[in-house]
Amino acid sequence: MKMHAYEKKHLQIVRNGLAECTVLLKSNGDFPLSEPGRIAAYGSGVRHTEKGGTGSGEVNSRFFITIEEGLEQEGFTVTTKEWLDSYEKIRNHARVNFRLEVMNRARENKTNPIAMGMGAVMPEPEYKISLLEDGMKKNRDEEFQTDTETAIYVVGRISGEGNDRNLVAGDYLLNESEIRDILFCAEHYKRFMLVINAGGPVDLSPVLDVPNILVLSQLGVETGACLAGILLGKEHPSGKLSTSWATREEIERIEFGSVDDTRYTEGIYVGYRYYDSFDSKVLFPFGYGLSFTTFEAREIHVRMGSMELIGESQDTVAVRVRIKNTGMKPGKEVLQLYVSVPSGRLDQPYQTLAAFAKTSLLRPGASEEITLKFRVRELASYDSERQAYILEKGTYVLRLGNSSRNTMPVGNIELDGEAIVKKVRTAVEKPSFDDIRCDRRGGMYSNAVQLMTEFRSCLSLDLASYELPVRKLRSNYIQQETVSYVRKERKLRIVKRMSDKTLAYMLIGSHDPKGGFASVIGAAGTHVAGAAGESSSILDKHGVPAIIMADGPAGLRLSRHYYAHKDGVRGVGSPIPEAMTEMMPAVVRGFLKVTNPRPAKNVKILHQYATAIPIGTAIAQSFNTEYAMTLGEIVGDEMDRFGIHLWLAPALNIHRNVRCGRNFEYYSEDPLVSGRMASAITKGIQKKPGRGVTIKHFCANNQETNRYANNSIVSERALRDIYLRGFDICVREAKPASVMTSYNLLNGIHTSESRELTEDVLRCEMGFDGIVMTDWLAGNSLLTIGTAYGEPEAWKIVAAGCELIMPGGKADYKNVLTALEDGRLKREDLEKNVSRLIRMARRLHLRGDV
């Protein structure tokens, strides 16, 4: 079947920016190659290349290019087919044993086997295969000899929804077989590159002496083609790490994976804020990434306020820099502007990212001027005692560089007094513990110089004759933002005429009031095959059509093959990707297959193919918001083609710990990067009329272990400064159509039941004006058996200001009606929520307001 024109167009757009998502960690000049030739390719990722993670992040695309295929398409001769065949047999055998292990563990722990098996990932197995190329034979006494000069070893890792990563060999750690063969290849081949095909960090401690290391990441359908292009110099890696890479010992310091209560004792010290502030060793720092070329930053100018920046606010700071390509290859560079905020009443990390900018592709000798801009008010920290965001008096040091461990001071901002940026209501109860604090000895870290010289950089800062500028800022220039917690919303006339039952029905997704409901993710829609769900269409005749939703965030997750049915459309085969369910019990996998049974022979099978874009972490590694917006435009166009109104993405939870199984969906450990990338994706999608996004998971959703009933215990300062800030940026900049609450509890309350989060923070403080929905099956009691906390209740979700309980069921419907009858729930709450829902439905169907 030929590809459609739109598919070809979208694939080309995606392909044009893929190398920007890859990160070159080490380079000795051996790459790129001048031409294709013989190449020895080892490792699990060569043939079992991962284009993305499992779960909602899976996309059922038309095709996928593995690394093995990508190399051959570019003219390489892969000389290790026999090795790859041998490894495949070992890996397949290991998967059978691992499935049995998962089932046995579920029985021993008396755990729900569905929850235990969902997203369970097998560590890559140990193996004993001689590193011989096809046709080679080696006696015990003979040294390794080969005519092939170039080799790669591809470390493959996958994670996904339902399970977290583990600090074990074959997952976060390299196993002994991988270490042995990587070091062997580095020693015996003239040119060798270690490639990481994973959605997150891997502890590379044992192989750090390898001269060339590339983080390929997971780039969608063109993953294999992108690597081949980089090896030949057709593509130019220019990404930066959006998350710090650290050793297992450093990762273990952060409390993670508790079944019931997870304490965020690290407070604001997440990622580089912790590593840089506490002088902790990292393998590769946040913002780090090399290039095949080198750059120089010169002509640095710092400007502030309306006198120097026409049309800007008094607290706007702009740093203008000229970047020159001083090497022999084309490339792009990312500049990062950090600020060291003075410690006073509140302790502060060593530095915080305030702005970033990326050059266009610079040819050797070419230069470009870029500007990094932010407002000082954006640096405000939350003071829990005063319930306010504040800026403290003192010196704000501007630091310019291209990673958190390669920055130099380029200017100071002197704030003459304290400024209160915004006063707000308390959103969560105070935890029983105090967050850790960092000792700011004399107002500066004793290790500051060491931090800046630890890592090689492809950027040099020309500061030889540079005088550090000082700009003075008066605190009364920082205007205090006023927050009103009284919202006047017009209730629609049609709502006032509805019965209590109709109101309740409208808020429970598209369910069957007779008892049955489509509860399987990916099978709850009837208008579009494979759609994750939809709102009720019972009022369609009154001008209130259903809102149809598809999962994300690596593209639209829909059924590739489907057929027309009397009740709508049905997908062919299991609605959930095999990679997500293969570790579930056989009876469950069998049920999923018959959920969408194959139709009769005379029924015509139809097809729909969506484009798989890079995973969220890879997009963030590009540090290119224009590329992110372009990817959003692709998704928005396909939503329009397939009839999807809301995309259940982007996902912008923080990389609190690298063990989180869904980190690949999320952007970064830094809230600014997370917010800006989500904002760019949102703008790209919502350019298309009638299409909207659902930013998720709101909020503090940072582990998959007991994800339906785990209690995240967070201080309000950490909550607001780290975990809510990205959402705030996206809501203010891009105005997303919808927000999805998270499964977890927050300080003892389910996020979907928290009026403080949904109404006070999201709507009143951030200015959100869309609809809020739950995550799928949030109120299903089967998923919280044996846990300390139960499932959320439908009536409490409605009272909190949530417009849709998804995908909905008879029990939710009855729960709302009962609460309405006994007075726990007010009719005016239902009228308000349904009014919001109807407005959004008409907006997405381009029918205007009512």
PDB file of N, CA and C in Angstrom, residues 16-61:
ATOM      1  N   ASN A  16      14.016  16.097   9.219  1.00  0.00           N
ATOM      2  CA  ASN A  16      14.888  17.273   9.123  1.00  0.00           C
ATOM      3  C   ASN A  16      15.435  17.729  10.471  1.00  0.00           C
ATOM      4  N   GLY A  17      14.756  17.382  11.544  1.00  0.00           N
ATOM      5  CA  GLY A  17      15.213  17.859  12.851  1.00  0.00           C
ATOM      6  C   GLY A  17      15.668  16.773  13.802  1.00  0.00           C
ATOM      7  N   LEU A  18      15.683  15.507  13.368  1.00  0.00           N
ATOM      8  CA  LEU A  18      15.976  14.412  14.291  1.00  0.00           C
ATOM      9  C   LEU A  18      17.360  14.521  14.937  1.00  0.00           C
ATOM     10  N   ALA A  19      18.366  14.889  14.162  1.00  0.00           N
ATOM     11  CA  ALA A  19      19.725  14.945  14.710  1.00  0.00           C
ATOM     12  C   ALA A  19      19.840  15.986  15.826  1.00  0.00           C
ATOM     13  N   GLU A  20      18.939  16.982  15.800  1.00  0.00           N
ATOM     14  CA  GLU A  20      18.949  17.981  16.873  1.00  0.00           C
ATOM     15  C   GLU A  20      18.543  17.377  18.209  1.00  0.00           C
ATOM     16  N   CYS A  21      17.887  16.216  18.166  1.00  0.00           N
ATOM     17  CA  CYS A  21      17.436  15.546  19.390  1.00  0.00           C
ATOM     18  C   CYS A  21      18.487  14.587  19.939  1.00  0.00           C
ATOM     19  N   THR A  22      19.554  14.333  19.173  1.00  0.00           N
ATOM     20  CA  THR A  22      20.604  13.415  19.609  1.00  0.00           C
ATOM     21  C   THR A  22      21.702  14.185  20.323  1.00  0.00           C
ATOM     22  N   VAL A  23      22.377  13.524  21.266  1.00  0.00           N
ATOM     23  CA  VAL A  23      23.384  14.196  22.085  1.00  0.00           C
ATOM     24  C   VAL A  23      24.720  13.474  21.961  1.00  0.00           C
ATOM     25  N   LEU A  24      25.718  14.184  21.495  1.00  0.00           N
ATOM     26  CA  LEU A  24      27.070  13.641  21.379  1.00  0.00           C
ATOM     27  C   LEU A  24      27.784  13.856  22.712  1.00  0.00           C
ATOM     28  N   LEU A  25      28.031  12.760  23.437  1.00  0.00           N
ATOM     29  CA  LEU A  25      28.655  12.859  24.764  1.00  0.00           C
ATOM     30  C   LEU A  25      30.171  12.887  24.693  1.00  0.00           C
ATOM     31  N   LYS A  26      30.745  12.150  23.738  1.00  0.00           N
ATOM     32  CA  LYS A  26      32.200  12.130  23.579  1.00  0.00           C
ATOM     33  C   LYS A  26      32.534  12.033  22.095  1.00  0.00           C
ATOM     34  N   SER A  27      33.648  12.652  21.700  1.00  0.00           N
ATOM     35  CA  SER A  27      34.068  12.615  20.304  1.00  0.00           C
ATOM     36  C   SER A  27      35.577  12.845  20.220  1.00  0.00           C
ATOM     37  N   ASN A  28      36.241  12.001  19.423  1.00  0.00           N
ATOM     38  CA  ASN A  28      37.688  12.162  19.232  1.00  0.00           C
ATOM     39  C   ASN A  28      38.054  12.530  17.809  1.00  0.00           C
ATOM     40  N   GLY A  29      37.071  12.816  16.972  1.00  0.00           N
ATOM     41  CA  GLY A  29      37.329  13.219  15.599  1.00  0.00           C
ATOM     42  C   GLY A  29      37.278  12.099  14.580  1.00  0.00           C
ATOM     43  N   ASP A  30      37.065  10.851  15.020  1.00  0.00           N
ATOM     44  CA  ASP A  30      36.996   9.728  14.072  1.00  0.00           C
ATOM     45  C   ASP A  30      35.719   9.740  13.250  1.00  0.00           C
ATOM     46  N   PHE A  31      34.701  10.391  13.762  1.00  0.00           N
ATOM     47  CA  PHE A  31      33.424  10.488  13.056  1.00  0.00           C
ATOM     48  C   PHE A  31      33.137  11.963  12.807  1.00  0.00           C
ATOM     49  N   PRO A  32      32.412  12.260  11.696  1.00  0.00           N
ATOM     50  CA  PRO A  32      31.727  11.345  10.781  1.00  0.00           C
ATOM     51  C   PRO A  32      32.672  10.707   9.769  1.00  0.00           C
ATOM     52  N   LEU A  33      32.142   9.659   9.119  1.00  0.00           N
ATOM     53  CA  LEU A  33      32.887   8.930   8.113  1.00  0.00           C
ATOM     54  C   LEU A  33      32.761   9.623   6.758  1.00  0.00           C
ATOM     55  N   SER A  34      33.729   9.374   5.886  1.00  0.00           N
ATOM     56  CA  SER A  34      33.689   9.990   4.561  1.00  0.00           C
ATOM     57  C   SER A  34      32.755   9.269   3.614  1.00  0.00           C
ATOM     58  N   GLU A  35      32.520   7.972   3.848  1.00  0.00           N
ATOM     59  CA  GLU A  35      31.652   7.193   2.970  1.00  0.00           C
ATOM     60  C   GLU A  35      31.218   5.924   3.684  1.00  0.00           C
ATOM     61  N   PRO A  36      30.139   5.294   3.236  1.00  0.00           N
ATOM     62  CA  PRO A  36      29.720   4.033   3.852  1.00  0.00           C
ATOM     63  C   PRO A  36      30.679   2.915   3.463  1.00  0.00           C
ATOM     64  N   GLY A  37      30.669   1.845   4.242  1.00  0.00           N
ATOM     65  CA  GLY A  37      31.529   0.700   3.962  1.00  0.00           C
ATOM     66  C   GLY A  37      31.153  -0.437   4.882  1.00  0.00           C
ATOM     67  N   ARG A  38      32.129  -1.283   5.179  1.00  0.00           N
ATOM     68  CA  ARG A  38      31.891  -2.384   6.100  1.00  0.00           C
ATOM     69  C   ARG A  38      31.788  -1.832   7.530  1.00  0.00           C
ATOM     70  N   ILE A  39      30.802  -2.348   8.282  1.00  0.00           N
ATOM     71  CA  ILE A  39      30.639  -1.905   9.673  1.00  0.00           C
ATOM     72  C   ILE A  39      30.209  -3.087  10.522  1.00  0.00           C
ATOM     73  N   ALA A  40      30.888  -3.262  11.633  1.00  0.00           N
ATOM     74  CA  ALA A  40      30.525  -4.288  12.605  1.00  0.00           C
ATOM     75  C   ALA A  40      29.551  -3.670  13.597  1.00  0.00           C
ATOM     76  N   ALA A  41      28.351  -4.204  13.656  1.00  0.00           N
ATOM     77  CA  ALA A  41      27.301  -3.636  14.506  1.00  0.00           C
ATOM     78  C   ALA A  41      26.878  -4.656  15.558  1.00  0.00           C
ATOM     79  N   TYR A  42      27.095  -4.324  16.830  1.00  0.00           N
ATOM     80  CA  TYR A  42      26.780  -5.217  17.935  1.00  0.00           C
ATOM     81  C   TYR A  42      25.769  -4.535  18.861  1.00  0.00           C
ATOM     82  N   GLY A  43      25.177  -5.336  19.753  1.00  0.00           N
ATOM     83  CA  GLY A  43      24.294  -4.805  20.771  1.00  0.00           C
ATOM     84  C   GLY A  43      22.822  -5.023  20.471  1.00  0.00           C
ATOM     85  N   SER A  44      22.015  -5.016  21.522  1.00  0.00           N
ATOM     86  CA  SER A  44      20.587  -5.318  21.378  1.00  0.00           C
ATOM     87  C   SER A  44      19.857  -4.310  20.508  1.00  0.00           C
ATOM     88  N   GLY A  45      20.311  -3.058  20.504  1.00  0.00           N
ATOM     89  CA  GLY A  45      19.596  -2.013  19.789  1.00  0.00           C
ATOM     90  C   GLY A  45      19.793  -2.006  18.296  1.00  0.00           C
ATOM     91  N   VAL A  46      20.692  -2.838  17.776  1.00  0.00           N
ATOM     92  CA  VAL A  46      20.924  -2.852  16.329  1.00  0.00           C
ATOM     93  C   VAL A  46      19.707  -3.405  15.598  1.00  0.00           C
ATOM     94  N   ARG A  47      19.249  -4.548  16.023  1.00  0.00           N
ATOM     95  CA  ARG A  47      18.095  -5.181  15.376  1.00  0.00           C
ATOM     96  C   ARG A  47      16.803  -4.896  16.132  1.00  0.00           C
ATOM     97  N   HIS A  48      16.880  -4.797  17.464  1.00  0.00           N
ATOM     98  CA  HIS A  48      15.699  -4.501  18.291  1.00  0.00           C
ATOM     99  C   HIS A  48      15.741  -3.030  18.707  1.00  0.00           C
ATOM    100  N   THR A  49      15.797  -2.179  17.703  1.00  0.00           N
ATOM    101  CA  THR A  49      15.842  -0.740  17.944  1.00  0.00           C
ATOM    102  C   THR A  49      14.518  -0.278  18.549  1.00  0.00           C
ATOM    103  N   GLU A  50      14.616   0.607  19.520  1.00  0.00           N
ATOM    104  CA  GLU A  50      13.413   1.139  20.169  1.00  0.00           C
ATOM    105  C   GLU A  50      13.095   2.511  19.601  1.00  0.00           C
ATOM    106  N   LYS A  51      11.879   2.668  19.044  1.00  0.00           N
ATOM    107  CA  LYS A  51      11.474   3.970  18.513  1.00  0.00           C
ATOM    108  C   LYS A  51      10.801   4.831  19.572  1.00  0.00           C
ATOM    109  N   GLY A  52      10.380   4.196  20.694  1.00  0.00           N
ATOM    110  CA  GLY A  52       9.723   4.912  21.780  1.00  0.00           C
ATOM    111  C   GLY A  52       9.437   3.944  22.907  1.00  0.00           C
ATOM    112  N   GLY A  53       8.794   4.434  23.955  1.00  0.00           N
ATOM    113  CA  GLY A  53       8.467   3.582  25.089  1.00  0.00           C
ATOM    114  C   GLY A  53       7.135   2.887  24.899  1.00  0.00           C
ATOM    115  N   THR A  54       6.660   2.213  25.958  1.00  0.00           N
ATOM    116  CA  THR A  54       5.403   1.478  25.885  1.00  0.00           C
ATOM    117  C   THR A  54       4.280   2.268  26.561  1.00  0.00           C
ATOM    118  N   GLY A  55       3.056   1.805  26.348  1.00  0.00           N
ATOM    119  CA  GLY A  55       1.897   2.447  26.963  1.00  0.00           C
ATOM    120  C   GLY A  55       1.313   3.513  26.063  1.00  0.00           C
ATOM    121  N   SER A  56       0.840   4.598  26.659  1.00  0.00           N
ATOM    122  CA  SER A  56       0.204   5.654  25.874  1.00  0.00           C
ATOM    123  C   SER A  56       1.185   6.311  24.922  1.00  0.00           C
ATOM    124  N   GLY A  57       2.491   6.150  25.198  1.00  0.00           N
ATOM    125  CA  GLY A  57       3.497   6.731  24.316  1.00  0.00           C
ATOM    126  C   GLY A  57       3.741   5.941  23.054  1.00  0.00           C
ATOM    127  N   GLU A  58       3.083   4.793  22.886  1.00  0.00           N
ATOM    128  CA  GLU A  58       3.258   3.960  21.693  1.00  0.00           C
ATOM    129  C   GLU A  58       2.419   4.521  20.545  1.00  0.00           C
ATOM    130  N   VAL A  59       2.968   4.466  19.334  1.00  0.00           N
ATOM    131  CA  VAL A  59       2.245   4.914  18.132  1.00  0.00           C
ATOM    132  C   VAL A  59       2.254   3.787  17.112  1.00  0.00           C
ATOM    133  N   ASN A  60       1.078   3.451  16.585  1.00  0.00           N
ATOM    134  CA  ASN A  60       0.955   2.373  15.605  1.00  0.00           C
ATOM    135  C   ASN A  60       1.216   2.919  14.208  1.00  0.00           C
ATOM    136  N   SER A  61       2.477   3.135  13.900  1.00  0.00           N
ATOM    137  CA  SER A  61       2.860   3.737  12.622  1.00  0.00           C
ATOM    138  C   SER A  61       2.886   2.690  11.509  1.00  0.00           C
TER     139      SER A  61
END
